[in-house]
């Protein structure tokens, strides 16, 4: 059963992911307590948890703020992310069961429906479920946990990438090739495709850097998303 502290952490994590709490923003405990209808104690505990995840920075005597990533750190983290996910895909191609294949195909279909609806916000959540199906299909719990942790840290930036023109369509096409490789049991191909899919470089990196001011300004937040909690199917804490 999910505890109140877990629910609060998930809500704040989601606000950071969608840009409602923007990188560099000061997090006032009193304001947050009023916002969520709780005392300052659970807010403080939640901020400590988020700090342990790298989403928040705790500053002695100056309070907390939403963590920011510089260009160099972003590249390094996406580089590691691409390797973790590539390993998940390689193992998934070897280890997925028929039931795992059904879940992967269902997640892929959901991504296509969001793409066809031209809804990048919906695609973002369906995309999370798609990647989660691959993580689970690796059947390596330690790898799954480490990959989820870094995915959470990069959520605002992965979401932002989907706002770049034509990125949703390109992402889906990359998924399609990956699905075919996994279903065929071609681990090497799945690994290669995933690494290219996740890594940001060249024009993709330039597009992300050009879009960062939107994230800092809170423009990433979709209408009504402030009260949205983690969608069903997204990577679990």
PDB file of N, CA and C in Angstrom, residues 129-227:
ATOM      1  N   UNK A 129       6.108   4.142 -20.358  1.00  0.00           N
ATOM      2  CA  UNK A 129       5.624   2.771 -20.201  1.00  0.00           C
ATOM      3  C   UNK A 129       6.343   1.830 -21.171  1.00  0.00           C
ATOM      4  N   UNK A 130       6.626   2.330 -22.375  1.00  0.00           N
ATOM      5  CA  UNK A 130       7.347   1.523 -23.366  1.00  0.00           C
ATOM      6  C   UNK A 130       8.744   1.168 -22.859  1.00  0.00           C
ATOM      7  N   UNK A 131       9.460   2.157 -22.381  1.00  0.00           N
ATOM      8  CA  UNK A 131      10.812   1.894 -21.880  1.00  0.00           C
ATOM      9  C   UNK A 131      10.776   1.018 -20.633  1.00  0.00           C
ATOM     10  N   UNK A 132       9.769   1.224 -19.796  1.00  0.00           N
ATOM     11  CA  UNK A 132       9.635   0.405 -18.598  1.00  0.00           C
ATOM     12  C   UNK A 132       9.436  -1.066 -18.958  1.00  0.00           C
ATOM     13  N   UNK A 133       8.691  -1.336 -20.033  1.00  0.00           N
ATOM     14  CA  UNK A 133       8.475  -2.718 -20.458  1.00  0.00           C
ATOM     15  C   UNK A 133       9.799  -3.380 -20.845  1.00  0.00           C
ATOM     16  N   UNK A 134      10.696  -2.601 -21.436  1.00  0.00           N
ATOM     17  CA  UNK A 134      12.002  -3.141 -21.811  1.00  0.00           C
ATOM     18  C   UNK A 134      12.863  -3.357 -20.573  1.00  0.00           C
ATOM     19  N   UNK A 135      12.833  -2.386 -19.645  1.00  0.00           N
ATOM     20  CA  UNK A 135      13.607  -2.568 -18.408  1.00  0.00           C
ATOM     21  C   UNK A 135      13.188  -3.863 -17.719  1.00  0.00           C
ATOM     22  N   UNK A 136      11.865  -4.036 -17.567  1.00  0.00           N
ATOM     23  CA  UNK A 136      11.352  -5.229 -16.878  1.00  0.00           C
ATOM     24  C   UNK A 136      11.714  -6.492 -17.650  1.00  0.00           C
ATOM     25  N   UNK A 137      11.733  -6.385 -18.990  1.00  0.00           N
ATOM     26  CA  UNK A 137      12.033  -7.541 -19.812  1.00  0.00           C
ATOM     27  C   UNK A 137      13.475  -8.002 -19.741  1.00  0.00           C
ATOM     28  N   UNK A 138      14.334  -7.171 -19.149  1.00  0.00           N
ATOM     29  CA  UNK A 138      15.736  -7.587 -18.975  1.00  0.00           C
ATOM     30  C   UNK A 138      15.863  -8.672 -17.911  1.00  0.00           C
ATOM     31  N   UNK A 139      14.866  -8.744 -17.032  1.00  0.00           N
ATOM     32  CA  UNK A 139      14.858  -9.717 -15.924  1.00  0.00           C
ATOM     33  C   UNK A 139      16.139  -9.631 -15.097  1.00  0.00           C
ATOM     34  N   UNK A 140      16.578  -8.386 -14.880  1.00  0.00           N
ATOM     35  CA  UNK A 140      17.731  -8.121 -14.020  1.00  0.00           C
ATOM     36  C   UNK A 140      17.310  -6.990 -13.085  1.00  0.00           C
ATOM     37  N   UNK A 141      16.956  -7.334 -11.868  1.00  0.00           N
ATOM     38  CA  UNK A 141      16.372  -6.364 -10.950  1.00  0.00           C
ATOM     39  C   UNK A 141      17.323  -5.221 -10.616  1.00  0.00           C
ATOM     40  N   UNK A 142      18.591  -5.526 -10.425  1.00  0.00           N
ATOM     41  CA  UNK A 142      19.546  -4.469 -10.098  1.00  0.00           C
ATOM     42  C   UNK A 142      19.678  -3.485 -11.257  1.00  0.00           C
ATOM     43  N   UNK A 143      19.809  -4.004 -12.457  1.00  0.00           N
ATOM     44  CA  UNK A 143      19.898  -3.147 -13.637  1.00  0.00           C
ATOM     45  C   UNK A 143      18.634  -2.312 -13.784  1.00  0.00           C
ATOM     46  N   UNK A 144      17.484  -2.926 -13.575  1.00  0.00           N
ATOM     47  CA  UNK A 144      16.210  -2.221 -13.677  1.00  0.00           C
ATOM     48  C   UNK A 144      16.157  -1.039 -12.717  1.00  0.00           C
ATOM     49  N   UNK A 145      16.568  -1.261 -11.477  1.00  0.00           N
ATOM     50  CA  UNK A 145      16.520  -0.201 -10.461  1.00  0.00           C
ATOM     51  C   UNK A 145      17.468   0.944 -10.806  1.00  0.00           C
ATOM     52  N   UNK A 146      18.673   0.613 -11.236  1.00  0.00           N
ATOM     53  CA  UNK A 146      19.638   1.661 -11.574  1.00  0.00           C
ATOM     54  C   UNK A 146      19.171   2.477 -12.787  1.00  0.00           C
ATOM     55  N   UNK A 147      18.583   1.793 -13.754  1.00  0.00           N
ATOM     56  CA  UNK A 147      18.104   2.478 -14.950  1.00  0.00           C
ATOM     57  C   UNK A 147      16.928   3.387 -14.611  1.00  0.00           C
ATOM     58  N   UNK A 148      16.016   2.902 -13.783  1.00  0.00           N
ATOM     59  CA  UNK A 148      14.886   3.729 -13.357  1.00  0.00           C
ATOM     60  C   UNK A 148      15.362   4.969 -12.622  1.00  0.00           C
ATOM     61  N   UNK A 149      16.338   4.821 -11.757  1.00  0.00           N
ATOM     62  CA  UNK A 149      16.822   5.955 -10.972  1.00  0.00           C
ATOM     63  C   UNK A 149      17.353   7.067 -11.873  1.00  0.00           C
ATOM     64  N   UNK A 150      18.154   6.701 -12.860  1.00  0.00           N
ATOM     65  CA  UNK A 150      18.707   7.715 -13.748  1.00  0.00           C
ATOM     66  C   UNK A 150      17.623   8.276 -14.672  1.00  0.00           C
ATOM     67  N   UNK A 151      16.683   7.432 -15.071  1.00  0.00           N
ATOM     68  CA  UNK A 151      15.569   7.911 -15.901  1.00  0.00           C
ATOM     69  C   UNK A 151      14.824   9.013 -15.164  1.00  0.00           C
ATOM     70  N   UNK A 152      14.551   8.806 -13.872  1.00  0.00           N
ATOM     71  CA  UNK A 152      13.833   9.812 -13.080  1.00  0.00           C
ATOM     72  C   UNK A 152      14.614  11.122 -13.055  1.00  0.00           C
ATOM     73  N   UNK A 153      15.925  11.025 -12.949  1.00  0.00           N
ATOM     74  CA  UNK A 153      16.747  12.234 -12.870  1.00  0.00           C
ATOM     75  C   UNK A 153      16.683  13.028 -14.169  1.00  0.00           C
ATOM     76  N   UNK A 154      16.517  12.336 -15.277  1.00  0.00           N
ATOM     77  CA  UNK A 154      16.522  12.996 -16.579  1.00  0.00           C
ATOM     78  C   UNK A 154      15.120  13.263 -17.130  1.00  0.00           C
ATOM     79  N   UNK A 155      14.094  12.961 -16.350  1.00  0.00           N
ATOM     80  CA  UNK A 155      12.731  13.097 -16.866  1.00  0.00           C
ATOM     81  C   UNK A 155      12.412  14.478 -17.449  1.00  0.00           C
ATOM     82  N   UNK A 156      12.734  15.582 -16.768  1.00  0.00           N
ATOM     83  CA  UNK A 156      12.376  16.878 -17.357  1.00  0.00           C
ATOM     84  C   UNK A 156      12.999  17.094 -18.730  1.00  0.00           C
ATOM     85  N   UNK A 157      14.215  16.591 -18.917  1.00  0.00           N
ATOM     86  CA  UNK A 157      14.943  16.826 -20.157  1.00  0.00           C
ATOM     87  C   UNK A 157      14.474  15.878 -21.262  1.00  0.00           C
ATOM     88  N   UNK A 158      14.109  14.654 -20.886  1.00  0.00           N
ATOM     89  CA  UNK A 158      13.557  13.730 -21.872  1.00  0.00           C
ATOM     90  C   UNK A 158      12.188  14.222 -22.339  1.00  0.00           C
ATOM     91  N   UNK A 159      11.424  14.759 -21.419  1.00  0.00           N
ATOM     92  CA  UNK A 159      10.114  15.304 -21.791  1.00  0.00           C
ATOM     93  C   UNK A 159      10.285  16.493 -22.737  1.00  0.00           C
ATOM     94  N   UNK A 160      11.262  17.331 -22.423  1.00  0.00           N
ATOM     95  CA  UNK A 160      11.488  18.522 -23.234  1.00  0.00           C
ATOM     96  C   UNK A 160      11.862  18.154 -24.665  1.00  0.00           C
ATOM     97  N   UNK A 161      12.626  17.089 -24.846  1.00  0.00           N
ATOM     98  CA  UNK A 161      13.029  16.673 -26.183  1.00  0.00           C
ATOM     99  C   UNK A 161      11.836  16.381 -27.084  1.00  0.00           C
ATOM    100  N   UNK A 162      10.753  15.888 -26.475  1.00  0.00           N
ATOM    101  CA  UNK A 162       9.583  15.520 -27.268  1.00  0.00           C
ATOM    102  C   UNK A 162       8.824  16.738 -27.783  1.00  0.00           C
ATOM    103  N   UNK A 163       9.158  17.935 -27.261  1.00  0.00           N
ATOM    104  CA  UNK A 163       8.532  19.159 -27.753  1.00  0.00           C
ATOM    105  C   UNK A 163       9.229  19.685 -29.011  1.00  0.00           C
ATOM    106  N   UNK A 164      10.408  19.135 -29.318  1.00  0.00           N
ATOM    107  CA  UNK A 164      11.118  19.559 -30.518  1.00  0.00           C
ATOM    108  C   UNK A 164      10.356  19.053 -31.741  1.00  0.00           C
ATOM    109  N   UNK A 165      10.277  19.867 -32.753  1.00  0.00           N
ATOM    110  CA  UNK A 165       9.510  19.532 -33.953  1.00  0.00           C
ATOM    111  C   UNK A 165       9.929  18.179 -34.535  1.00  0.00           C
ATOM    112  N   UNK A 166       8.937  17.346 -34.828  1.00  0.00           N
ATOM    113  CA  UNK A 166       9.095  16.044 -35.468  1.00  0.00           C
ATOM    114  C   UNK A 166       9.756  14.993 -34.580  1.00  0.00           C
ATOM    115  N   UNK A 167      10.081  15.328 -33.327  1.00  0.00           N
ATOM    116  CA  UNK A 167      10.773  14.350 -32.486  1.00  0.00           C
ATOM    117  C   UNK A 167       9.866  13.187 -32.104  1.00  0.00           C
ATOM    118  N   UNK A 168       8.570  13.438 -31.865  1.00  0.00           N
ATOM    119  CA  UNK A 168       7.671  12.348 -31.489  1.00  0.00           C
ATOM    120  C   UNK A 168       7.622  11.302 -32.600  1.00  0.00           C
ATOM    121  N   UNK A 169       7.460  11.757 -33.834  1.00  0.00           N
ATOM    122  CA  UNK A 169       7.417  10.823 -34.950  1.00  0.00           C
ATOM    123  C   UNK A 169       8.702  10.040 -35.101  1.00  0.00           C
ATOM    124  N   UNK A 170       9.821  10.729 -34.952  1.00  0.00           N
ATOM    125  CA  UNK A 170      11.117  10.059 -35.067  1.00  0.00           C
ATOM    126  C   UNK A 170      11.310   9.058 -33.931  1.00  0.00           C
ATOM    127  N   UNK A 171      10.872   9.441 -32.733  1.00  0.00           N
ATOM    128  CA  UNK A 171      10.987   8.549 -31.587  1.00  0.00           C
ATOM    129  C   UNK A 171      10.205   7.266 -31.821  1.00  0.00           C
ATOM    130  N   UNK A 172       8.983   7.401 -32.352  1.00  0.00           N
ATOM    131  CA  UNK A 172       8.169   6.210 -32.591  1.00  0.00           C
ATOM    132  C   UNK A 172       8.825   5.300 -33.629  1.00  0.00           C
ATOM    133  N   UNK A 173       9.358   5.874 -34.689  1.00  0.00           N
ATOM    134  CA  UNK A 173      10.017   5.059 -35.712  1.00  0.00           C
ATOM    135  C   UNK A 173      11.216   4.324 -35.127  1.00  0.00           C
ATOM    136  N   UNK A 174      11.950   4.977 -34.238  1.00  0.00           N
ATOM    137  CA  UNK A 174      13.077   4.320 -33.573  1.00  0.00           C
ATOM    138  C   UNK A 174      12.587   3.181 -32.690  1.00  0.00           C
ATOM    139  N   UNK A 175      11.464   3.409 -31.986  1.00  0.00           N
ATOM    140  CA  UNK A 175      10.851   2.344 -31.184  1.00  0.00           C
ATOM    141  C   UNK A 175      10.515   1.139 -32.057  1.00  0.00           C
ATOM    142  N   UNK A 176       9.969   1.406 -33.243  1.00  0.00           N
ATOM    143  CA  UNK A 176       9.511   0.323 -34.109  1.00  0.00           C
ATOM    144  C   UNK A 176      10.658  -0.607 -34.480  1.00  0.00           C
ATOM    145  N   UNK A 177      11.798  -0.019 -34.834  1.00  0.00           N
ATOM    146  CA  UNK A 177      12.955  -0.845 -35.155  1.00  0.00           C
ATOM    147  C   UNK A 177      13.428  -1.635 -33.952  1.00  0.00           C
ATOM    148  N   UNK A 178      13.381  -1.012 -32.789  1.00  0.00           N
ATOM    149  CA  UNK A 178      13.808  -1.675 -31.563  1.00  0.00           C
ATOM    150  C   UNK A 178      12.898  -2.848 -31.226  1.00  0.00           C
ATOM    151  N   UNK A 179      11.596  -2.651 -31.366  1.00  0.00           N
ATOM    152  CA  UNK A 179      10.638  -3.727 -31.089  1.00  0.00           C
ATOM    153  C   UNK A 179      10.913  -4.926 -31.991  1.00  0.00           C
ATOM    154  N   UNK A 180      11.138  -4.668 -33.262  1.00  0.00           N
ATOM    155  CA  UNK A 180      11.393  -5.755 -34.203  1.00  0.00           C
ATOM    156  C   UNK A 180      12.665  -6.522 -33.820  1.00  0.00           C
ATOM    157  N   UNK A 181      13.697  -5.810 -33.381  1.00  0.00           N
ATOM    158  CA  UNK A 181      14.940  -6.470 -32.978  1.00  0.00           C
ATOM    159  C   UNK A 181      14.727  -7.332 -31.740  1.00  0.00           C
ATOM    160  N   UNK A 182      13.975  -6.821 -30.773  1.00  0.00           N
ATOM    161  CA  UNK A 182      13.717  -7.586 -29.547  1.00  0.00           C
ATOM    162  C   UNK A 182      12.891  -8.823 -29.848  1.00  0.00           C
ATOM    163  N   UNK A 183      11.844  -8.667 -30.645  1.00  0.00           N
ATOM    164  CA  UNK A 183      10.992  -9.812 -30.971  1.00  0.00           C
ATOM    165  C   UNK A 183      11.764 -10.878 -31.741  1.00  0.00           C
ATOM    166  N   UNK A 184      12.749 -10.428 -32.537  1.00  0.00           N
ATOM    167  CA  UNK A 184      13.567 -11.371 -33.310  1.00  0.00           C
ATOM    168  C   UNK A 184      14.678 -11.997 -32.474  1.00  0.00           C
ATOM    169  N   UNK A 185      14.826 -11.517 -31.233  1.00  0.00           N
ATOM    170  CA  UNK A 185      15.877 -12.047 -30.371  1.00  0.00           C
ATOM    171  C   UNK A 185      17.264 -11.571 -30.739  1.00  0.00           C
ATOM    172  N   UNK A 186      17.342 -10.459 -31.466  1.00  0.00           N
ATOM    173  CA  UNK A 186      18.630  -9.917 -31.919  1.00  0.00           C
ATOM    174  C   UNK A 186      19.147  -8.909 -30.891  1.00  0.00           C
ATOM    175  N   UNK A 187      19.867  -9.414 -29.902  1.00  0.00           N
ATOM    176  CA  UNK A 187      20.349  -8.573 -28.813  1.00  0.00           C
ATOM    177  C   UNK A 187      21.319  -7.497 -29.253  1.00  0.00           C
ATOM    178  N   UNK A 188      22.224  -7.838 -30.164  1.00  0.00           N
ATOM    179  CA  UNK A 188      23.208  -6.857 -30.629  1.00  0.00           C
ATOM    180  C   UNK A 188      22.520  -5.691 -31.342  1.00  0.00           C
ATOM    181  N   UNK A 189      21.543  -6.013 -32.191  1.00  0.00           N
ATOM    182  CA  UNK A 189      20.805  -4.977 -32.916  1.00  0.00           C
ATOM    183  C   UNK A 189      19.991  -4.121 -31.961  1.00  0.00           C
ATOM    184  N   UNK A 190      19.335  -4.764 -30.994  1.00  0.00           N
ATOM    185  CA  UNK A 190      18.526  -4.032 -30.015  1.00  0.00           C
ATOM    186  C   UNK A 190      19.389  -3.082 -29.197  1.00  0.00           C
ATOM    187  N   UNK A 191      20.573  -3.549 -28.819  1.00  0.00           N
ATOM    188  CA  UNK A 191      21.506  -2.725 -28.050  1.00  0.00           C
ATOM    189  C   UNK A 191      21.934  -1.498 -28.857  1.00  0.00           C
ATOM    190  N   UNK A 192      22.289  -1.720 -30.116  1.00  0.00           N
ATOM    191  CA  UNK A 192      22.751  -0.632 -30.975  1.00  0.00           C
ATOM    192  C   UNK A 192      21.652   0.406 -31.196  1.00  0.00           C
ATOM    193  N   UNK A 193      20.434  -0.060 -31.473  1.00  0.00           N
ATOM    194  CA  UNK A 193      19.327   0.860 -31.736  1.00  0.00           C
ATOM    195  C   UNK A 193      18.972   1.666 -30.496  1.00  0.00           C
ATOM    196  N   UNK A 194      19.008   1.034 -29.344  1.00  0.00           N
ATOM    197  CA  UNK A 194      18.673   1.746 -28.109  1.00  0.00           C
ATOM    198  C   UNK A 194      19.706   2.804 -27.792  1.00  0.00           C
ATOM    199  N   UNK A 195      20.958   2.480 -27.975  1.00  0.00           N
ATOM    200  CA  UNK A 195      22.025   3.454 -27.694  1.00  0.00           C
ATOM    201  C   UNK A 195      21.834   4.712 -28.557  1.00  0.00           C
ATOM    202  N   UNK A 196      21.520   4.520 -29.821  1.00  0.00           N
ATOM    203  CA  UNK A 196      21.301   5.655 -30.718  1.00  0.00           C
ATOM    204  C   UNK A 196      20.029   6.414 -30.357  1.00  0.00           C
ATOM    205  N   UNK A 197      19.018   5.695 -29.898  1.00  0.00           N
ATOM    206  CA  UNK A 197      17.729   6.298 -29.559  1.00  0.00           C
ATOM    207  C   UNK A 197      17.834   7.221 -28.350  1.00  0.00           C
ATOM    208  N   UNK A 198      18.605   6.818 -27.355  1.00  0.00           N
ATOM    209  CA  UNK A 198      18.658   7.553 -26.085  1.00  0.00           C
ATOM    210  C   UNK A 198      19.719   8.646 -26.089  1.00  0.00           C
ATOM    211  N   UNK A 199      20.870   8.399 -26.715  1.00  0.00           N
ATOM    212  CA  UNK A 199      21.980   9.343 -26.657  1.00  0.00           C
ATOM    213  C   UNK A 199      21.646  10.659 -27.348  1.00  0.00           C
ATOM    214  N   UNK A 200      21.987  11.783 -26.708  1.00  0.00           N
ATOM    215  CA  UNK A 200      21.800  13.085 -27.352  1.00  0.00           C
ATOM    216  C   UNK A 200      23.148  13.584 -27.853  1.00  0.00           C
ATOM    217  N   UNK A 201      23.181  13.941 -29.108  1.00  0.00           N
ATOM    218  CA  UNK A 201      24.402  14.473 -29.711  1.00  0.00           C
ATOM    219  C   UNK A 201      24.025  15.209 -30.984  1.00  0.00           C
ATOM    220  N   UNK A 202      24.950  15.963 -31.533  1.00  0.00           N
ATOM    221  CA  UNK A 202      24.689  16.672 -32.775  1.00  0.00           C
ATOM    222  C   UNK A 202      23.490  17.598 -32.687  1.00  0.00           C
ATOM    223  N   UNK A 203      22.589  17.487 -33.652  1.00  0.00           N
ATOM    224  CA  UNK A 203      21.440  18.377 -33.724  1.00  0.00           C
ATOM    225  C   UNK A 203      20.490  18.173 -32.560  1.00  0.00           C
ATOM    226  N   UNK A 204      20.355  16.946 -32.102  1.00  0.00           N
ATOM    227  CA  UNK A 204      19.462  16.697 -30.959  1.00  0.00           C
ATOM    228  C   UNK A 204      19.935  17.441 -29.721  1.00  0.00           C
ATOM    229  N   UNK A 205      21.251  17.469 -29.515  1.00  0.00           N
ATOM    230  CA  UNK A 205      21.788  18.202 -28.371  1.00  0.00           C
ATOM    231  C   UNK A 205      21.568  19.701 -28.551  1.00  0.00           C
ATOM    232  N   UNK A 206      21.790  20.198 -29.762  1.00  0.00           N
ATOM    233  CA  UNK A 206      21.577  21.624 -30.030  1.00  0.00           C
ATOM    234  C   UNK A 206      20.123  22.009 -29.803  1.00  0.00           C
ATOM    235  N   UNK A 207      19.203  21.150 -30.236  1.00  0.00           N
ATOM    236  CA  UNK A 207      17.779  21.421 -30.036  1.00  0.00           C
ATOM    237  C   UNK A 207      17.426  21.447 -28.553  1.00  0.00           C
ATOM    238  N   UNK A 208      17.992  20.512 -27.791  1.00  0.00           N
ATOM    239  CA  UNK A 208      17.705  20.461 -26.363  1.00  0.00           C
ATOM    240  C   UNK A 208      18.230  21.712 -25.664  1.00  0.00           C
ATOM    241  N   UNK A 209      19.449  22.125 -26.003  1.00  0.00           N
ATOM    242  CA  UNK A 209      20.020  23.314 -25.381  1.00  0.00           C
ATOM    243  C   UNK A 209      19.190  24.560 -25.709  1.00  0.00           C
ATOM    244  N   UNK A 210      18.697  24.638 -26.933  1.00  0.00           N
ATOM    245  CA  UNK A 210      17.893  25.797 -27.339  1.00  0.00           C
ATOM    246  C   UNK A 210      16.552  25.818 -26.629  1.00  0.00           C
ATOM    247  N   UNK A 211      16.083  24.644 -26.181  1.00  0.00           N
ATOM    248  CA  UNK A 211      14.776  24.549 -25.536  1.00  0.00           C
ATOM    249  C   UNK A 211      14.836  24.709 -24.023  1.00  0.00           C
ATOM    250  N   UNK A 212      16.024  24.654 -23.447  1.00  0.00           N
ATOM    251  CA  UNK A 212      16.146  24.706 -21.986  1.00  0.00           C
ATOM    252  C   UNK A 212      15.503  25.940 -21.357  1.00  0.00           C
ATOM    253  N   UNK A 213      15.558  27.135 -21.986  1.00  0.00           N
ATOM    254  CA  UNK A 213      14.879  28.286 -21.368  1.00  0.00           C
ATOM    255  C   UNK A 213      13.394  28.062 -21.145  1.00  0.00           C
ATOM    256  N   UNK A 214      12.750  27.244 -21.982  1.00  0.00           N
ATOM    257  CA  UNK A 214      11.339  26.936 -21.778  1.00  0.00           C
ATOM    258  C   UNK A 214      11.150  26.183 -20.471  1.00  0.00           C
ATOM    259  N   UNK A 215      12.064  25.247 -20.209  1.00  0.00           N
ATOM    260  CA  UNK A 215      11.975  24.460 -18.992  1.00  0.00           C
ATOM    261  C   UNK A 215      12.202  25.340 -17.772  1.00  0.00           C
ATOM    262  N   UNK A 216      13.190  26.210 -17.846  1.00  0.00           N
ATOM    263  CA  UNK A 216      13.498  27.101 -16.729  1.00  0.00           C
ATOM    264  C   UNK A 216      12.354  28.066 -16.453  1.00  0.00           C
ATOM    265  N   UNK A 217      11.616  28.431 -17.514  1.00  0.00           N
ATOM    266  CA  UNK A 217      10.508  29.380 -17.363  1.00  0.00           C
ATOM    267  C   UNK A 217       9.199  28.690 -16.998  1.00  0.00           C
ATOM    268  N   UNK A 218       9.227  27.359 -16.906  1.00  0.00           N
ATOM    269  CA  UNK A 218       8.014  26.633 -16.569  1.00  0.00           C
ATOM    270  C   UNK A 218       7.064  26.472 -17.735  1.00  0.00           C
ATOM    271  N   UNK A 219       7.539  26.746 -18.983  1.00  0.00           N
ATOM    272  CA  UNK A 219       6.663  26.659 -20.148  1.00  0.00           C
ATOM    273  C   UNK A 219       6.410  25.226 -20.576  1.00  0.00           C
ATOM    274  N   UNK A 220       7.114  24.284 -19.961  1.00  0.00           N
ATOM    275  CA  UNK A 220       6.936  22.891 -20.315  1.00  0.00           C
ATOM    276  C   UNK A 220       5.624  22.347 -19.769  1.00  0.00           C
ATOM    277  N   UNK A 221       5.105  22.982 -18.757  1.00  0.00           N
ATOM    278  CA  UNK A 221       3.908  22.487 -18.095  1.00  0.00           C
ATOM    279  C   UNK A 221       2.705  22.580 -19.015  1.00  0.00           C
ATOM    280  N   UNK A 222       2.050  21.476 -19.210  1.00  0.00           N
ATOM    281  CA  UNK A 222       0.839  21.450 -20.028  1.00  0.00           C
ATOM    282  C   UNK A 222      -0.341  21.912 -19.201  1.00  0.00           C
ATOM    283  N   UNK A 223      -1.406  22.434 -19.830  1.00  0.00           N
ATOM    284  CA  UNK A 223      -2.580  22.890 -19.092  1.00  0.00           C
ATOM    285  C   UNK A 223      -3.142  21.781 -18.215  1.00  0.00           C
ATOM    286  N   UNK A 224      -3.342  22.118 -16.939  1.00  0.00           N
ATOM    287  CA  UNK A 224      -3.933  21.166 -16.011  1.00  0.00           C
ATOM    288  C   UNK A 224      -2.967  20.157 -15.446  1.00  0.00           C
ATOM    289  N   UNK A 225      -1.698  20.234 -15.831  1.00  0.00           N
ATOM    290  CA  UNK A 225      -0.750  19.213 -15.392  1.00  0.00           C
ATOM    291  C   UNK A 225      -0.283  19.413 -13.969  1.00  0.00           C
ATOM    292  N   UNK A 226      -0.511  20.590 -13.395  1.00  0.00           N
ATOM    293  CA  UNK A 226      -0.002  20.849 -12.047  1.00  0.00           C
ATOM    294  C   UNK A 226      -0.564  19.872 -11.038  1.00  0.00           C
ATOM    295  N   UNK A 227      -1.788  19.423 -11.238  1.00  0.00           N
ATOM    296  CA  UNK A 227      -2.373  18.491 -10.290  1.00  0.00           C
ATOM    297  C   UNK A 227      -2.245  17.052 -10.711  1.00  0.00           C
TER     298      UNK A 227
END
